[in-house]
XYZ file of C-alpha atoms in Angstrom:
143
model
C 0.000 0.000 0.000
C 1.585 3.242 -1.085
C -0.959 5.338 -2.982
C 0.437 8.910 -3.184
C 2.586 8.246 -0.125
C 5.462 10.678 0.421
C 8.963 9.172 0.383
C 10.162 7.862 3.729
C 6.780 6.577 4.888
C 4.862 3.336 4.625
C 1.330 2.137 5.268
C 0.596 -1.295 6.644
C -2.517 -3.285 7.504
C -0.499 -5.600 9.762
C -2.238 -5.450 13.165
C 0.944 -6.610 14.921
C 2.686 -3.350 13.983
C 0.138 -1.126 15.711
C 1.241 0.789 18.784
C -1.964 0.427 20.799
C -0.848 2.847 23.504
C -0.060 5.608 20.988
C -3.318 5.073 19.090
C -5.248 5.307 22.360
C -3.361 8.444 23.384
C -4.068 10.132 20.041
C -7.745 9.281 19.895
C -8.752 9.641 23.546
C -6.797 12.843 24.067
C -6.849 14.701 20.754
C -9.627 13.432 18.473
C -12.950 15.234 18.975
C -14.937 12.088 18.149
C -13.146 9.828 20.659
C -12.234 12.094 23.577
C -12.097 10.101 26.780
C -12.429 6.700 25.088
C -11.048 4.077 27.470
C -8.015 2.002 26.557
C -10.107 -1.136 26.987
C -12.728 0.170 24.533
C -10.024 1.227 22.054
C -8.318 -2.174 22.201
C -11.691 -3.849 21.630
C -12.330 -1.605 18.611
C -8.915 -2.476 17.181
C -9.492 -6.202 17.717
C -12.793 -6.103 15.822
C -11.717 -3.958 12.863
C -9.380 -3.791 9.885
C -6.558 -1.507 11.000
C -4.056 0.593 9.096
C -0.959 2.347 10.339
C 1.299 4.971 8.796
C 4.942 4.502 9.733
C 8.258 6.263 9.318
C 10.158 3.873 7.025
C 13.475 4.518 8.749
C 12.490 4.275 12.394
C 9.285 2.243 12.218
C 7.571 4.811 14.463
C 3.820 4.963 13.940
C 2.599 8.369 12.730
C -1.001 7.676 11.755
C -3.911 5.321 12.131
C -7.251 4.404 10.575
C -9.670 1.575 11.100
C -12.518 0.079 9.116
C -15.565 -1.751 10.419
C -16.854 -4.010 7.644
C -18.602 -7.229 6.703
C -16.142 -7.478 3.772
C -19.074 -8.067 1.428
C -21.422 -5.083 1.185
C -20.539 -2.307 3.620
C -17.698 -0.559 5.440
C -17.376 2.309 7.900
C -14.082 4.211 7.808
C -13.326 5.722 11.195
C -10.669 6.857 13.664
C -8.504 8.370 10.926
C -5.714 10.243 12.669
C -2.315 11.651 11.722
C 0.083 12.703 14.504
C 0.177 16.478 14.887
C 3.850 16.777 13.960
C 3.311 14.801 10.743
C 0.360 16.690 9.287
C 0.397 18.750 6.124
C 2.593 16.499 3.974
C -0.095 14.264 2.482
C -0.105 11.365 4.938
C -3.841 11.674 5.632
C -4.745 11.574 1.967
C -2.332 8.687 1.339
C -3.786 6.740 4.276
C -7.376 7.166 3.079
C -6.382 6.250 -0.485
C -4.586 3.119 0.761
C -7.627 2.083 2.801
C -9.875 2.513 -0.245
C -7.432 0.515 -2.372
C -7.396 -2.255 0.258
C -11.211 -2.400 0.305
C -11.625 -2.391 -3.486
C -11.394 -6.196 -4.009
C -14.336 -6.751 -1.653
C -16.721 -5.075 -4.105
C -18.482 -3.171 -1.319
C -21.693 -1.367 -2.152
C -20.710 1.609 -0.004
C -18.086 2.921 2.353
C -19.265 5.566 4.808
C -17.526 7.935 7.157
C -18.318 10.957 9.278
C -16.182 14.064 9.608
C -16.593 17.547 10.981
C -13.518 19.091 9.417
C -11.704 16.942 6.837
C -14.099 16.867 3.887
C -11.418 17.938 1.399
C -9.092 15.088 2.367
C -11.830 12.491 1.841
C -13.073 14.116 -1.366
C -9.629 13.502 -2.918
C -10.349 9.779 -2.528
C -13.822 10.001 -4.067
C -16.012 10.488 -0.997
C -18.936 12.892 -1.311
C -21.831 14.120 0.796
C -24.837 11.825 1.026
C -27.051 12.339 -1.995
C -30.209 11.650 0.007
C -29.409 12.211 3.684
C -33.119 11.979 4.509
C -32.838 8.213 3.914
C -30.276 7.758 6.705
C -30.912 7.407 10.401
C -28.769 6.910 13.483
C -29.145 5.329 16.876
C -26.941 6.840 19.583
C -24.677 9.835 19.729
C -24.634 12.255 16.838
């Protein structure tokens, strides 16, 4: 996986490479959608999802994360996309989303959804768009 990835970085879907403590720190302390999420809940989410990490090729240090909840047949939910603050602005977010989409392509999913308050442009580069008929969609739980 390396779609539009800047030199010196790599993306992997290997769950054994994930730094669970760093992912939890990022999401529970800096991501508006996951503030206060417990480590136990985060580890459970990781265990039940497809996970992707962005890494410095030289050091192996994890610099980004995304996960996908999917049945691998018809539907996927892209969530918890995060790039470390010191690594933003060089295209890692776009490359991560593109790599996730590329990974999901062989499944032939009918749709991949996500929710964002502030990163519409990043997702649009990978083909995401606003819901055409939002009145058809409903939610149960927090909005």
